[in-house]
CSV table of C-alpha atoms in Angstrom, one decimal:
chain,number,residue,atom,x,y,z
A,1428,UNK,CA,32.2,-19.3,-6.9
A,1429,UNK,CA,34.3,-17.0,-9.0
A,1430,UNK,CA,33.2,-13.6,-10.1
A,1431,UNK,CA,33.3,-14.7,-13.7
A,1432,UNK,CA,30.5,-17.2,-13.2
A,1433,UNK,CA,28.7,-15.7,-10.2
A,1434,UNK,CA,25.1,-14.8,-11.1
A,1435,UNK,CA,24.0,-11.2,-10.7
A,1436,UNK,CA,21.8,-12.1,-7.8
A,1437,UNK,CA,24.8,-13.4,-5.9
A,1438,UNK,CA,26.3,-10.0,-5.6
A,1439,UNK,CA,25.8,-8.7,-2.0
A,1440,UNK,CA,24.5,-5.2,-2.2
A,1441,UNK,CA,26.5,-3.6,-5.1
A,1442,UNK,CA,23.6,-3.7,-7.5
A,1443,UNK,CA,20.8,-2.8,-5.2
A,1444,UNK,CA,20.4,0.7,-6.6
A,1445,UNK,CA,19.8,-0.3,-10.2
A,1446,UNK,CA,18.4,-3.8,-9.5
A,1447,UNK,CA,15.9,-3.0,-6.7
A,1448,UNK,CA,15.7,0.6,-5.6
A,1449,UNK,CA,15.2,2.4,-8.9
A,1450,UNK,CA,12.5,0.0,-10.2
A,1451,UNK,CA,10.7,0.3,-6.8
A,1452,UNK,CA,10.9,4.1,-6.9
A,1453,UNK,CA,9.3,4.4,-10.3
A,1454,UNK,CA,6.6,1.8,-9.5
A,1455,UNK,CA,5.9,3.4,-6.1
A,1456,UNK,CA,5.4,6.8,-7.6
A,1457,UNK,CA,3.1,5.4,-10.4
A,1458,UNK,CA,1.1,3.4,-7.7
A,1459,UNK,CA,0.7,6.4,-5.4
A,1460,UNK,CA,-0.4,8.6,-8.2
A,1461,UNK,CA,-3.0,6.1,-9.5
A,1462,UNK,CA,-4.2,5.1,-6.0
A,1463,UNK,CA,-5.0,8.6,-5.0
A,1464,UNK,CA,-5.4,10.2,-8.4
A,1465,UNK,CA,-8.0,7.8,-9.9
A,1466,UNK,CA,-10.7,8.6,-7.3
A,1467,UNK,CA,-10.0,12.3,-7.9
A,1468,UNK,CA,-10.3,11.7,-11.6
A,1469,UNK,CA,-13.7,10.0,-11.1
A,1470,UNK,CA,-15.0,12.9,-9.0
A,1471,UNK,CA,-13.7,15.5,-11.5
A,1472,UNK,CA,-15.3,13.6,-14.4
A,1473,UNK,CA,-18.6,12.5,-12.9
A,1474,UNK,CA,-19.2,15.0,-10.1
A,1475,UNK,CA,-20.8,12.2,-8.2
A,1476,UNK,CA,-19.9,11.2,-4.6
A,1477,UNK,CA,-21.6,7.9,-5.1
A,1478,UNK,CA,-19.5,7.0,-8.2
A,1479,UNK,CA,-16.3,8.2,-6.4
A,1480,UNK,CA,-17.0,5.7,-3.6
A,1481,UNK,CA,-17.9,3.1,-6.2
A,1482,UNK,CA,-14.6,3.7,-8.0
A,1483,UNK,CA,-12.7,3.3,-4.7
A,1484,UNK,CA,-14.4,-0.1,-4.3
A,1485,UNK,CA,-13.6,-1.1,-7.9
A,1486,UNK,CA,-10.0,-0.1,-7.3
A,1487,UNK,CA,-9.6,-2.3,-4.2
A,1488,UNK,CA,-11.7,-5.3,-5.0
A,1489,UNK,CA,-9.4,-6.5,-7.8
A,1490,UNK,CA,-6.4,-5.9,-5.5
A,1491,UNK,CA,-8.2,-8.1,-3.0
A,1492,UNK,CA,-8.9,-10.9,-5.5
A,1493,UNK,CA,-5.5,-10.7,-7.2
A,1494,UNK,CA,-3.6,-10.7,-3.9
A,1495,UNK,CA,-4.9,-14.2,-3.2
A,1496,UNK,CA,-2.8,-15.7,-6.0
A,1497,UNK,CA,-0.3,-13.0,-6.8
A,1498,UNK,CA,2.2,-14.4,-4.3
A,1499,UNK,CA,2.0,-17.9,-5.9
A,1500,UNK,CA,2.5,-16.4,-9.4
A,1501,UNK,CA,5.5,-14.3,-8.2
A,1502,UNK,CA,7.1,-17.3,-6.4
A,1503,UNK,CA,6.6,-19.5,-9.5
A,1504,UNK,CA,7.7,-17.1,-12.3
A,1505,UNK,CA,10.0,-14.7,-10.3
A,1506,UNK,CA,9.4,-11.2,-9.2
A,1507,UNK,CA,11.3,-9.6,-12.1
A,1508,UNK,CA,9.1,-11.1,-14.7
A,1509,UNK,CA,5.8,-10.3,-12.9
A,1510,UNK,CA,7.0,-6.8,-12.0
A,1511,UNK,CA,7.9,-6.1,-15.7
A,1512,UNK,CA,4.6,-7.4,-17.0
A,1513,UNK,CA,2.4,-5.7,-14.4
A,1514,UNK,CA,4.1,-2.3,-14.9
A,1515,UNK,CA,3.9,-2.5,-18.7
A,1516,UNK,CA,0.2,-3.7,-18.5
A,1517,UNK,CA,-0.6,-0.7,-16.3
A,1518,UNK,CA,1.1,1.7,-18.7
A,1519,UNK,CA,-0.9,0.3,-21.6
A,1520,UNK,CA,-4.2,0.6,-19.7
A,1521,UNK,CA,-3.5,4.2,-18.6
A,1522,UNK,CA,-2.4,5.2,-22.1
A,1523,UNK,CA,-5.6,3.9,-23.5
A,1524,UNK,CA,-7.6,5.7,-20.8
A,1525,UNK,CA,-5.8,9.0,-21.6
A,1526,UNK,CA,-6.7,8.7,-25.3
A,1527,UNK,CA,-10.3,7.9,-24.6
A,1528,UNK,CA,-10.7,10.8,-22.1
A,1529,UNK,CA,-9.1,13.1,-24.6
A,1530,UNK,CA,-11.6,12.1,-27.3
A,1531,UNK,CA,-14.6,11.9,-24.8
A,1532,UNK,CA,-14.0,14.3,-21.9
A,1533,UNK,CA,-17.5,13.8,-20.5
A,1534,UNK,CA,-20.6,11.6,-20.9
A,1535,UNK,CA,-21.1,7.9,-20.7
A,1536,UNK,CA,-17.8,6.9,-22.4
A,1537,UNK,CA,-15.9,9.0,-19.9
A,1538,UNK,CA,-17.7,7.6,-16.9
A,1539,UNK,CA,-17.1,4.0,-18.1
A,1540,UNK,CA,-13.5,4.8,-18.8
A,1541,UNK,CA,-12.7,6.1,-15.4
A,1542,UNK,CA,-14.4,3.2,-13.7
A,1543,UNK,CA,-12.5,0.7,-15.8
A,1544,UNK,CA,-9.3,2.5,-15.1
A,1545,UNK,CA,-10.0,2.1,-11.3
A,1546,UNK,CA,-10.5,-1.6,-11.7
A,1547,UNK,CA,-7.5,-2.4,-14.0
A,1548,UNK,CA,-5.0,-0.2,-12.2
A,1549,UNK,CA,-6.0,-1.7,-8.9
A,1550,UNK,CA,-5.4,-5.3,-10.1
A,1551,UNK,CA,-2.1,-4.6,-11.8
A,1552,UNK,CA,-0.7,-2.5,-8.9
A,1553,UNK,CA,-1.1,-5.4,-6.5
A,1554,UNK,CA,1.0,-7.6,-8.7
A,1555,UNK,CA,3.8,-5.1,-8.9
A,1556,UNK,CA,3.6,-4.5,-5.2
A,1557,UNK,CA,3.9,-8.2,-4.3
A,1558,UNK,CA,6.7,-8.7,-6.7
A,1559,UNK,CA,8.6,-5.6,-5.3
A,1560,UNK,CA,8.1,-6.8,-1.7
A,1561,UNK,CA,9.4,-10.2,-2.6
A,1562,UNK,CA,12.4,-8.8,-4.3
A,1563,UNK,CA,13.0,-6.5,-1.3
A,1564,UNK,CA,12.8,-9.4,1.1
A,1565,UNK,CA,15.3,-11.4,-0.9
A,1566,UNK,CA,17.6,-8.4,-1.1
A,1567,UNK,CA,17.4,-8.0,2.7
A,1568,UNK,CA,18.2,-11.7,3.3
A,1569,UNK,CA,21.3,-11.5,1.0
A,1570,UNK,CA,22.4,-8.3,3.0
A,1571,UNK,CA,22.6,-10.4,6.2
A,1572,UNK,CA,23.1,-8.1,9.2
A,1573,UNK,CA,22.5,-5.1,7.0
A,1574,UNK,CA,19.0,-6.3,6.2
A,1575,UNK,CA,17.3,-3.5,8.3
A,1576,UNK,CA,19.0,-0.9,6.2
A,1577,UNK,CA,17.7,-2.4,3.0
A,1578,UNK,CA,14.1,-2.4,4.4
A,1579,UNK,CA,14.5,1.1,5.7
A,1580,UNK,CA,15.5,2.3,2.2
A,1581,UNK,CA,12.6,0.5,0.6
A,1582,UNK,CA,10.1,1.8,3.1
A,1583,UNK,CA,11.6,5.3,2.7
A,1584,UNK,CA,11.1,5.1,-1.1
A,1585,UNK,CA,7.5,4.0,-0.7
A,1586,UNK,CA,6.7,6.8,1.7
A,1587,UNK,CA,8.5,9.4,-0.4
A,1588,UNK,CA,6.4,8.4,-3.4
A,1589,UNK,CA,3.3,8.7,-1.2
A,1590,UNK,CA,4.5,12.1,-0.2
A,1591,UNK,CA,4.8,13.5,-3.8
A,1592,UNK,CA,2.4,11.2,-5.7
A,1593,UNK,CA,-1.0,12.5,-4.5
A,1594,UNK,CA,-0.1,16.2,-4.7
A,1595,UNK,CA,1.4,15.7,-8.2
A,1596,UNK,CA,-1.7,13.8,-9.3
A,1597,UNK,CA,-4.0,16.6,-8.0
A,1598,UNK,CA,-1.9,19.3,-9.6
A,1599,UNK,CA,-1.8,17.6,-13.0
A,1600,UNK,CA,-5.5,17.0,-12.8
A,1601,UNK,CA,-5.9,20.8,-13.0
A,1602,UNK,CA,-4.6,20.6,-16.5
A,1603,UNK,CA,-7.0,17.8,-17.3
A,1604,UNK,CA,-7.3,14.0,-17.0
A,1605,UNK,CA,-5.1,13.1,-20.1
A,1606,UNK,CA,-2.0,14.9,-18.8
A,1607,UNK,CA,-2.3,13.3,-15.4
A,1608,UNK,CA,-2.7,9.8,-16.9
A,1609,UNK,CA,0.2,10.4,-19.3
A,1610,UNK,CA,2.6,11.1,-16.5
A,1611,UNK,CA,1.5,8.0,-14.6
A,1612,UNK,CA,1.9,6.1,-17.8
A,1613,UNK,CA,5.5,7.3,-18.1
A,1614,UNK,CA,6.4,6.2,-14.6
A,1615,UNK,CA,4.8,2.8,-15.1
A,1616,UNK,CA,6.6,2.3,-18.4
A,1617,UNK,CA,9.9,3.4,-16.7
A,1618,UNK,CA,9.3,0.9,-13.9
A,1619,UNK,CA,8.7,-1.9,-16.4
A,1620,UNK,CA,11.9,-1.1,-18.3
A,1621,UNK,CA,14.0,-0.9,-15.1
A,1622,UNK,CA,12.5,-4.2,-14.0
A,1623,UNK,CA,14.6,-5.9,-16.8
A,1624,UNK,CA,17.7,-5.3,-14.6
A,1625,UNK,CA,16.1,-7.0,-11.5
A,1626,UNK,CA,17.7,-10.4,-10.9
A,1627,UNK,CA,15.2,-13.1,-12.1
A,1628,UNK,CA,15.4,-15.4,-9.0
A,1629,UNK,CA,14.6,-13.0,-6.2
A,1630,UNK,CA,12.7,-14.6,-3.4
A,1631,UNK,CA,12.8,-18.2,-4.7
A,1632,UNK,CA,14.9,-20.5,-2.5
A,1633,UNK,CA,17.9,-21.9,-4.3
A,1634,UNK,CA,17.3,-25.3,-5.7
A,1635,UNK,CA,13.5,-25.3,-4.8
A,1636,UNK,CA,11.3,-26.9,-7.5
A,1637,UNK,CA,9.0,-24.4,-9.2
A,1638,UNK,CA,6.0,-26.5,-8.3
A,1639,UNK,CA,6.8,-25.9,-4.6
A,1640,UNK,CA,7.8,-22.2,-4.8
A,1641,UNK,CA,4.4,-20.9,-3.9
A,1642,UNK,CA,1.6,-23.0,-2.7
A,1643,UNK,CA,-1.1,-20.4,-2.6
A,1644,UNK,CA,-3.3,-18.5,-0.2
A,1645,UNK,CA,-4.1,-21.6,1.9
A,1646,UNK,CA,-0.4,-22.1,2.8
A,1647,UNK,CA,-0.1,-18.4,3.7
A,1648,UNK,CA,-3.3,-18.6,5.9
A,1649,UNK,CA,-2.0,-21.6,7.7
A,1650,UNK,CA,1.4,-19.9,8.3
A,1651,UNK,CA,-0.4,-16.9,9.8
A,1652,UNK,CA,-2.5,-19.1,12.0
A,1653,UNK,CA,0.6,-20.9,13.2
A,1654,UNK,CA,2.2,-17.6,14.3
A,1655,UNK,CA,-0.1,-16.1,17.0
A,1656,UNK,CA,1.8,-12.8,17.2
A,1657,UNK,CA,1.5,-12.2,13.5
A,1658,UNK,CA,-2.1,-13.2,13.5
A,1659,UNK,CA,-3.2,-10.9,16.3
A,1660,UNK,CA,-1.3,-7.9,14.8
A,1661,UNK,CA,-2.8,-8.6,11.3
A,1662,UNK,CA,-6.3,-8.8,12.9
A,1663,UNK,CA,-5.9,-5.5,14.8
A,1664,UNK,CA,-4.6,-3.7,11.7
A,1665,UNK,CA,-7.5,-5.1,9.6
A,1666,UNK,CA,-10.0,-3.5,11.9
A,1667,UNK,CA,-8.0,-0.3,11.8
A,1668,UNK,CA,-7.9,-0.3,8.0
A,1669,UNK,CA,-11.7,0.0,7.9
A,1670,UNK,CA,-11.4,3.5,9.4
A,1671,UNK,CA,-8.3,4.4,7.4
A,1672,UNK,CA,-10.0,3.1,4.2
A,1673,UNK,CA,-13.1,5.1,4.9
A,1674,UNK,CA,-11.1,8.3,5.3
A,1675,UNK,CA,-9.3,7.6,2.0
A,1676,UNK,CA,-12.5,6.8,0.1
A,1677,UNK,CA,-14.4,9.7,1.5
A,1678,UNK,CA,-11.4,12.1,1.4
A,1679,UNK,CA,-12.3,13.7,-2.0
A,1680,UNK,CA,-15.9,14.1,-1.0
A,1681,UNK,CA,-15.0,15.6,2.5
A,1682,UNK,CA,-12.4,18.0,1.2
A,1683,UNK,CA,-14.1,19.1,-2.1
A,1684,UNK,CA,-17.8,19.1,-1.0
A,1685,UNK,CA,-17.7,19.7,2.8
A,1686,UNK,CA,-14.6,22.0,3.1
A,1687,UNK,CA,-15.1,23.4,-0.4
A,1688,UNK,CA,-11.4,23.0,-1.4
A,1689,UNK,CA,-9.9,22.0,-4.8
A,1690,UNK,CA,-8.7,18.6,-5.9
A,1691,UNK,CA,-5.2,19.8,-5.3
A,1692,UNK,CA,-6.1,20.2,-1.6
A,1693,UNK,CA,-7.1,16.5,-1.5
A,1694,UNK,CA,-3.6,15.5,-2.8
A,1695,UNK,CA,-2.0,17.8,-0.2
A,1696,UNK,CA,-3.7,16.0,2.6
A,1697,UNK,CA,-2.2,12.7,1.7
A,1698,UNK,CA,1.2,14.2,0.8
A,1699,UNK,CA,1.3,15.8,4.3
A,1700,UNK,CA,0.3,12.4,5.7
A,1701,UNK,CA,3.1,10.7,3.8
A,1702,UNK,CA,5.6,13.3,5.1
A,1703,UNK,CA,4.5,12.7,8.6
A,1704,UNK,CA,4.7,8.9,8.0
A,1705,UNK,CA,8.3,9.3,6.7
A,1706,UNK,CA,9.3,11.1,9.9
A,1707,UNK,CA,7.4,8.6,12.0
A,1708,UNK,CA,9.3,5.7,10.4
A,1709,UNK,CA,12.6,7.4,11.1
A,1710,UNK,CA,11.8,8.0,14.7
A,1711,UNK,CA,10.4,4.5,15.1
A,1712,UNK,CA,13.7,3.0,14.0
A,1713,UNK,CA,15.4,4.6,17.0
A,1714,UNK,CA,12.5,3.9,19.4
A,1715,UNK,CA,12.5,0.2,18.4
A,1716,UNK,CA,16.2,-0.1,19.3
A,1717,UNK,CA,15.6,1.4,22.8
A,1718,UNK,CA,12.0,0.2,23.7
A,1719,UNK,CA,11.2,-2.8,21.6
A,1720,UNK,CA,8.2,-3.8,19.4
A,1721,UNK,CA,5.3,-3.8,21.8
A,1722,UNK,CA,5.7,-0.4,23.4
A,1723,UNK,CA,6.2,1.3,20.1
A,1724,UNK,CA,3.3,-0.6,18.5
A,1725,UNK,CA,0.9,0.1,21.4
A,1726,UNK,CA,1.8,3.8,21.5
A,1727,UNK,CA,1.2,4.2,17.8
A,1728,UNK,CA,-2.1,2.3,18.1
A,1729,UNK,CA,-3.3,4.7,20.8
A,1730,UNK,CA,-2.3,7.7,18.7
A,1731,UNK,CA,-4.0,6.3,15.6
A,1732,UNK,CA,-7.3,5.8,17.5
A,1733,UNK,CA,-7.3,9.3,19.0
A,1734,UNK,CA,-6.4,10.9,15.7
A,1735,UNK,CA,-9.1,9.1,13.8
A,1736,UNK,CA,-11.8,9.9,16.4
A,1737,UNK,CA,-10.8,13.6,16.2
A,1738,UNK,CA,-10.6,13.6,12.4
A,1739,UNK,CA,-14.3,12.6,12.2
A,1740,UNK,CA,-15.2,15.9,14.0
A,1741,UNK,CA,-12.6,18.2,12.3
A,1742,UNK,CA,-14.1,21.7,12.1
A,1743,UNK,CA,-12.0,22.9,9.1
A,1744,UNK,CA,-9.6,21.8,6.4
A,1745,UNK,CA,-6.4,22.6,8.2
A,1746,UNK,CA,-7.3,20.7,11.3
A,1747,UNK,CA,-8.5,17.8,9.1
A,1748,UNK,CA,-5.1,17.8,7.3
A,1749,UNK,CA,-3.2,17.8,10.6
A,1750,UNK,CA,-5.3,14.9,12.1
A,1751,UNK,CA,-5.0,12.8,9.0
A,1752,UNK,CA,-1.2,13.3,9.0
A,1753,UNK,CA,-1.1,12.3,12.7
A,1754,UNK,CA,-3.2,9.2,11.9
A,1755,UNK,CA,-1.1,8.0,9.0
A,1756,UNK,CA,2.1,8.7,11.0
A,1757,UNK,CA,0.8,6.4,13.7
A,1758,UNK,CA,-0.2,3.8,11.1
A,1759,UNK,CA,3.4,4.1,9.7
A,1760,UNK,CA,4.8,3.1,13.1
A,1761,UNK,CA,2.5,0.1,13.2
A,1762,UNK,CA,3.6,-0.8,9.7
A,1763,UNK,CA,7.2,-0.9,10.8
A,1764,UNK,CA,6.3,-3.2,13.7
A,1765,UNK,CA,4.3,-5.4,11.3
A,1766,UNK,CA,7.2,-5.6,8.7
A,1767,UNK,CA,9.8,-6.3,11.4
A,1768,UNK,CA,7.6,-9.1,12.9
A,1769,UNK,CA,6.9,-10.5,9.5
A,1770,UNK,CA,10.5,-10.6,8.5
A,1771,UNK,CA,11.4,-12.3,11.8
A,1772,UNK,CA,8.7,-15.0,11.8
A,1773,UNK,CA,7.8,-16.0,8.2
A,1774,UNK,CA,9.9,-18.8,6.7
A,1775,UNK,CA,11.6,-17.6,3.5
A,1776,UNK,CA,10.2,-20.5,1.4
A,1777,UNK,CA,6.7,-19.4,2.4
A,1778,UNK,CA,7.2,-15.7,2.2
A,1779,UNK,CA,5.4,-15.0,-1.1
A,1780,UNK,CA,2.3,-17.0,-0.1
A,1781,UNK,CA,2.1,-15.6,3.4
A,1782,UNK,CA,2.6,-12.1,2.2
A,1783,UNK,CA,-0.3,-12.6,-0.2
A,1784,UNK,CA,-2.5,-13.9,2.5
A,1785,UNK,CA,-1.5,-11.0,4.8
A,1786,UNK,CA,-2.3,-8.5,2.0
A,1787,UNK,CA,-5.7,-10.1,1.3
A,1788,UNK,CA,-6.7,-9.8,4.9
A,1789,UNK,CA,-5.5,-6.3,5.3
A,1790,UNK,CA,-7.2,-5.2,2.1
A,1791,UNK,CA,-10.6,-6.6,3.0
A,1792,UNK,CA,-11.9,-3.4,4.7
A,1793,UNK,CA,-11.0,-1.1,1.7
A,1794,UNK,CA,-13.8,-2.2,-0.7
A,1795,UNK,CA,-16.2,-2.1,2.3
A,1796,UNK,CA,-15.1,1.5,2.9
A,1797,UNK,CA,-15.8,2.3,-0.7
A,1798,UNK,CA,-19.3,0.8,-0.4
A,1799,UNK,CA,-20.0,2.8,2.8
A,1800,UNK,CA,-18.9,6.0,1.1
A,1801,UNK,CA,-21.1,5.3,-1.9
A,1802,UNK,CA,-24.2,4.6,0.2
A,1803,UNK,CA,-23.7,7.3,2.8
A,1804,UNK,CA,-25.0,10.9,2.2
A,1805,UNK,CA,-22.0,13.4,2.3
A,1806,UNK,CA,-23.5,15.1,5.4
A,1807,UNK,CA,-23.6,11.8,7.4
A,1808,UNK,CA,-20.0,10.7,6.6
A,1809,UNK,CA,-18.7,12.2,9.9
A,1810,UNK,CA,-21.0,9.9,11.9
A,1811,UNK,CA,-20.0,6.8,10.0
A,1812,UNK,CA,-16.3,7.7,10.4
A,1813,UNK,CA,-16.8,8.1,14.2
A,1814,UNK,CA,-18.3,4.6,14.4
A,1815,UNK,CA,-15.4,3.1,12.4
A,1816,UNK,CA,-12.9,5.0,14.6
A,1817,UNK,CA,-14.5,3.5,17.7
A,1818,UNK,CA,-14.2,0.0,16.2
A,1819,UNK,CA,-10.6,0.8,15.3
A,1820,UNK,CA,-9.8,1.7,18.9
A,1821,UNK,CA,-11.4,-1.5,20.2
A,1822,UNK,CA,-9.7,-3.7,17.7
A,1823,UNK,CA,-6.2,-2.3,18.3
A,1824,UNK,CA,-6.7,-2.4,22.1
A,1825,UNK,CA,-7.7,-6.1,21.9
A,1826,UNK,CA,-4.7,-7.0,19.6
A,1827,UNK,CA,-2.0,-5.3,21.7
A,1828,UNK,CA,-3.5,-6.5,24.9
A,1829,UNK,CA,-3.1,-10.1,23.6
A,1830,UNK,CA,0.5,-9.3,22.4
A,1831,UNK,CA,1.7,-7.6,25.6
A,1832,UNK,CA,3.5,-10.8,26.9
A,1833,UNK,CA,4.2,-12.4,23.5
A,1834,UNK,CA,7.9,-13.3,23.2
A,1835,UNK,CA,7.9,-12.3,19.5
A,1836,UNK,CA,7.2,-8.7,20.5
A,1837,UNK,CA,9.0,-8.6,23.8
A,1838,UNK,CA,12.4,-9.7,22.3
């Protein structure tokens, strides 16, 4: 195929920066700011711990519902189209929210606005995430033996956004909700415009009929069941996510009400966690080369369990910040193991559907965590987190005990 007629998606890696990395960077920053900033916005607007937990639930339930068929839609219409539409849709929703909160900074209208923002941004974010992951997987396959470098860059972009996004959202919130929402709107709009450069056929097998591109959640579920190693790892991480989700949902309440810190301090917790995760990912790349998947995954699972148990009893803000950072760093190592295993085992033609099924399962604990936060008195949150941390330790132990001799992790 000559260069004159070769489609843009046939170029090896020359266009990765403008086609994949830049759109992903803008979207990841908008996603991180909205994911951690919207619950802060709810707490600042309503002053209610129950509504903060409810907003967290409303933020994750749409992600859970949409993830079931987002992969099918992405496979059918292409990640570039869905990424573009989801980013623009989120920008419009956030812009409308900023205007309403400027006109009605408090009261019933403000309360309804922030809860609707939590719902809509959660649903639209999952579409942009599935589209970006599918585009990244396709870029990795085209890179051949350099695939791990593509995935490392994408994961680094994601964690860098998680490093700066929460702190930036908390800082902007000091100036008021409209400025924070305006900045997130800008990044969402930028992501939508950059998505126009993304090749339109990422992730869809060449020559595959559109009716067969994505066959839904059921196909993804069957694929996971047919891959025991992937199934056990997803099961263990799902149990672990209940504890992680509870710490995320209860974070604003714990930091602001229990430790008597500002909303900026909440963002600093998750920014520190993202920085620790970024370091963990870098170290895990070298550890995986020397030790393999199972030793690295089991070590990270043990560290995550210990850090979560200790975080439930943290005596002050600084120790809480350090323990959350250690927990998320360990979670980052397990994420590297999951992504590596996922890229090895899932057939390319079923990637979108299987990714959707995986995301749905992994997201199930997050709305539950929001409900627990809403129903639990602030003084009792430490006891609930301790119980969830114990379940996390048990779930991860069972998963990695089953995976100890699995060829997929021992290779």
